[in-house]
Tab-separated table of C-alpha atoms in Angstrom:
chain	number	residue	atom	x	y	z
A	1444	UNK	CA	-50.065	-1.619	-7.437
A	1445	UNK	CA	-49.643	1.856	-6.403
A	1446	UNK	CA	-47.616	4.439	-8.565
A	1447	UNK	CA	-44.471	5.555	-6.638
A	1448	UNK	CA	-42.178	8.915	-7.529
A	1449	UNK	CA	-39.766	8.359	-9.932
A	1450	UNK	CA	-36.328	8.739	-8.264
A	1451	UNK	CA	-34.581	10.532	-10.860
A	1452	UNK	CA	-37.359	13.015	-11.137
A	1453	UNK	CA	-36.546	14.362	-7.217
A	1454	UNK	CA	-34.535	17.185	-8.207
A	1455	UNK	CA	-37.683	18.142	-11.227
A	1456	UNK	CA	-40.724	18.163	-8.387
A	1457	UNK	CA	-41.642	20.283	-5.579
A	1458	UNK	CA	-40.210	19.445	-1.950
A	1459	UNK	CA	-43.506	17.853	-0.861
A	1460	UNK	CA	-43.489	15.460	-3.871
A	1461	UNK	CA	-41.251	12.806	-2.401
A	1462	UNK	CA	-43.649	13.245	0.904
A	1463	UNK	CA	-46.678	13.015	-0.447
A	1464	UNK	CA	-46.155	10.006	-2.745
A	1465	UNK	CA	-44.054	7.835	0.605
A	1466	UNK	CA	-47.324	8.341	2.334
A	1467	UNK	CA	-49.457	7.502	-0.624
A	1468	UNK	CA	-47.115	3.916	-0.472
A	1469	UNK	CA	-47.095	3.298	2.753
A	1470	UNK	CA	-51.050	4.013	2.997
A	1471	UNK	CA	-50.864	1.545	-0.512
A	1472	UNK	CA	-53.556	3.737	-1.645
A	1473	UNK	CA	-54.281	4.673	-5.642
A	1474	UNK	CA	-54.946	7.945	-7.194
A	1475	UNK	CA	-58.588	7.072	-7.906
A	1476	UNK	CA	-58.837	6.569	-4.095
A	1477	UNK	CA	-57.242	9.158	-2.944
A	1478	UNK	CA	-59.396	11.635	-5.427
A	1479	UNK	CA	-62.440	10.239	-4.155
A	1480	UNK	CA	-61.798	11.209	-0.616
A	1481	UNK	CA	-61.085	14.944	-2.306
A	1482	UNK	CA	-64.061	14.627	-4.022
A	1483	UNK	CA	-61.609	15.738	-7.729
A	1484	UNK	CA	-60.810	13.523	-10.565
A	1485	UNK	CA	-57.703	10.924	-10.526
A	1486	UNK	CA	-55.562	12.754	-12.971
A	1487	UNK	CA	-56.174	16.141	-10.883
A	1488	UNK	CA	-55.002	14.388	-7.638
A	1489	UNK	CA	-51.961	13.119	-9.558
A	1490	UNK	CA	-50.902	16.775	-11.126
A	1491	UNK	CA	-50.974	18.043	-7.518
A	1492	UNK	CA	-48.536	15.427	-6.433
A	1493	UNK	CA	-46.288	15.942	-9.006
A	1494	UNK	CA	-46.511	20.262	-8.225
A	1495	UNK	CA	-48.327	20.738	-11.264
A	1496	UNK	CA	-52.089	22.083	-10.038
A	1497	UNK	CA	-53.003	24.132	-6.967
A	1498	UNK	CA	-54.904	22.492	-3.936
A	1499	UNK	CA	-57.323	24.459	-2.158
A	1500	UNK	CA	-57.307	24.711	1.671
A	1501	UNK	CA	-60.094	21.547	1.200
A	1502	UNK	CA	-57.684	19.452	-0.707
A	1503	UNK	CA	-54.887	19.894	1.898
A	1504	UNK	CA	-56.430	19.186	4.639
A	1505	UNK	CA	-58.001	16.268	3.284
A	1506	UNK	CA	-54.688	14.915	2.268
A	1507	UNK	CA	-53.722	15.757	5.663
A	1508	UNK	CA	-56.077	13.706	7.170
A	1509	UNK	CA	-55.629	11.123	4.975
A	1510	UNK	CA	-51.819	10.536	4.464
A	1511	UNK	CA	-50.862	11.843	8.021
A	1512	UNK	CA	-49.233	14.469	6.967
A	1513	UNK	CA	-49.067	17.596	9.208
A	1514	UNK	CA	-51.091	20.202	7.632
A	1515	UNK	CA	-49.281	22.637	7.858
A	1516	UNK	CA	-45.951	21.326	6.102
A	1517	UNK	CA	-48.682	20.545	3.243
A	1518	UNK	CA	-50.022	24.324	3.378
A	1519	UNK	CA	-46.465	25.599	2.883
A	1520	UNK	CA	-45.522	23.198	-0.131
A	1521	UNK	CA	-49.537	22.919	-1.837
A	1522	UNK	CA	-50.851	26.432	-1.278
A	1523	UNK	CA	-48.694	28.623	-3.611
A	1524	UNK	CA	-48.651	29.433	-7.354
A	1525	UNK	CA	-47.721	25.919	-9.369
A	1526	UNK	CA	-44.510	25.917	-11.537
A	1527	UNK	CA	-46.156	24.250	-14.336
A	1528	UNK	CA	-44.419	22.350	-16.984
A	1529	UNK	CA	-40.848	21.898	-15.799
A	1530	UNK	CA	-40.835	18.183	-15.651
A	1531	UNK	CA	-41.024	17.206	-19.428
A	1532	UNK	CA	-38.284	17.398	-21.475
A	1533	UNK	CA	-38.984	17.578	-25.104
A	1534	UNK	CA	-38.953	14.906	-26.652
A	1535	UNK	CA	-39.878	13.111	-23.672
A	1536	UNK	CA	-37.951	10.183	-22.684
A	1537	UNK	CA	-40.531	7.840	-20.695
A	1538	UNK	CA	-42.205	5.824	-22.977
A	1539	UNK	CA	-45.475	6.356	-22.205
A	1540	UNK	CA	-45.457	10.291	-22.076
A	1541	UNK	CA	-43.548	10.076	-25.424
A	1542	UNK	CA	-46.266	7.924	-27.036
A	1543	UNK	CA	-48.666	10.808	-25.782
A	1544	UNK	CA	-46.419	13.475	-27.102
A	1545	UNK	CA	-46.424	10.929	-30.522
A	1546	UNK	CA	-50.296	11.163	-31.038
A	1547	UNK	CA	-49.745	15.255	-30.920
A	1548	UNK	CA	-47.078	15.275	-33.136
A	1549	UNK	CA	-48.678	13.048	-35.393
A	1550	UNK	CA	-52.395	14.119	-34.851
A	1551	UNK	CA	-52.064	17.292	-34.065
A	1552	UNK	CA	-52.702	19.363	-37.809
A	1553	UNK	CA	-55.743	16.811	-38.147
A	1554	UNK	CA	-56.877	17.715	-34.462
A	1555	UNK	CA	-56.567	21.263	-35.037
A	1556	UNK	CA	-58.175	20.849	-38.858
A	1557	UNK	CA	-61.491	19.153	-37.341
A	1558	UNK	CA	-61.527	21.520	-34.986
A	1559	UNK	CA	-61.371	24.575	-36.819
A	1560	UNK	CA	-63.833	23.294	-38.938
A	1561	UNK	CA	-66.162	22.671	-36.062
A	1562	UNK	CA	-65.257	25.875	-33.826
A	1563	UNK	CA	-63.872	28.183	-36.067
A	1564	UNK	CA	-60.252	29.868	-35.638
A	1565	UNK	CA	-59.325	29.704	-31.863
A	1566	UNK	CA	-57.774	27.465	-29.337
A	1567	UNK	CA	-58.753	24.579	-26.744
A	1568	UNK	CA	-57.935	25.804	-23.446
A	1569	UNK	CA	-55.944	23.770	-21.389
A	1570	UNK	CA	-56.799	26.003	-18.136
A	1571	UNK	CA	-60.501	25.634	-18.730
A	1572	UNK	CA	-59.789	22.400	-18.954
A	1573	UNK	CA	-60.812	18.764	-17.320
A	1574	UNK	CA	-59.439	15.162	-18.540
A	1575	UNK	CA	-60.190	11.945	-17.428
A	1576	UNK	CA	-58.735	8.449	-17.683
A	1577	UNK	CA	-60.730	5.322	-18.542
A	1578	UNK	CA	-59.950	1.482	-18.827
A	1579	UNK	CA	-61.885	-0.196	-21.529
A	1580	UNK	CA	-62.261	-3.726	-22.485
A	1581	UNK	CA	-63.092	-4.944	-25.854
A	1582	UNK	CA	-65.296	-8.303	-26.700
A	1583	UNK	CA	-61.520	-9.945	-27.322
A	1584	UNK	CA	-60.218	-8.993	-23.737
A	1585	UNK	CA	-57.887	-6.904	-24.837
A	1586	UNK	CA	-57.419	-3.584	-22.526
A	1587	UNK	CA	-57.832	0.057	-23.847
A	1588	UNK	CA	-56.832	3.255	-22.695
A	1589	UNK	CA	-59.694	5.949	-23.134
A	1590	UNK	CA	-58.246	9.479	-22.679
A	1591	UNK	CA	-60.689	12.443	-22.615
A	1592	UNK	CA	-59.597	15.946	-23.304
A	1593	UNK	CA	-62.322	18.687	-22.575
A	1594	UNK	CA	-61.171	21.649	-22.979
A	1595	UNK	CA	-63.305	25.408	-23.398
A	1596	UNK	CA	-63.076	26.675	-27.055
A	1597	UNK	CA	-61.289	29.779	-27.078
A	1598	UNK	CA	-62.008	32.054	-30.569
A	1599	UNK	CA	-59.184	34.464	-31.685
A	1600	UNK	CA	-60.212	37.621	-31.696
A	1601	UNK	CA	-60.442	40.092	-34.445
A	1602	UNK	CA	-58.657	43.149	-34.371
């Protein structure tokens, strides 16, 4: 099953949103095989569908090739400055994104505690920044999601 484009999230996304992700159906192709023609991770692929990364000239015409989608619409809508963040509203209301937003809320002190402790006082970036998604099953069958944050450790400076 291939993810689709919420329609209630139209208005939220960029113009080629809605284009990229009716070619991405109609092509029935997943995010893990789409990034592996772009040579970038599934979640990375994803964010630039949504408008929320930047594609290089590479990435475009790759998804050119491989959506049919004429290049140049794609350079117009994927080559400019990303208007990050505008499709979450706080507290989310999709399940799933809320459950993320959950483990911050209730993780976050002990996140930024062990941290801290191990880094000193500073910040993870999240532009210096990767993530991956895994599926893991356990000796019971039972499915997990494995969720990997890697992020560079940014110390506060003194001043």
């Amino acid at each position: 099953m291939t993810a689709t484009l919420d329609s209630t999230h139209v208005h939220q996304v960029p113009e080629s949103s809605p284009v990229l992700f009716e070619a991405k159906k109609q092509k029935n192709l997943s995010f893990e095989a789409i990034a592996k023609e772009l040579g970038r991770d599934e979640v990375a692929v994803a964010a630039l569908f949504y408008g929320q990364a930047q594609a290089s000239k590479e990435d475009i015409q790759k998804l050119s090739s491989l959506l049919g989608i004429d290049q140049s619409m794609l350079e117009s809508k994927l080559a400019g400055f990303p208007d990050r963040g505008r499709l979450l509203d706080l507290p989310p209301k999709e399940p799933l994104i809320y459950r993320l937003f959950e483990i911050v809320q209730n993780y976050g002190y002990a996140y930024k505690a062990v941290m801290n402790e191990k880094f000193g006082d500073g910040i993870m970036s999240a532009i210096s920044f990767s993530t991956h998604v895994e599926k893991e099953t356990d000796a019971q069958g039972a499915n997990w999601a494995v969720i990997t944050l890697r992020g560079k450790w940014l110390p506060y400076s003194r001043f």
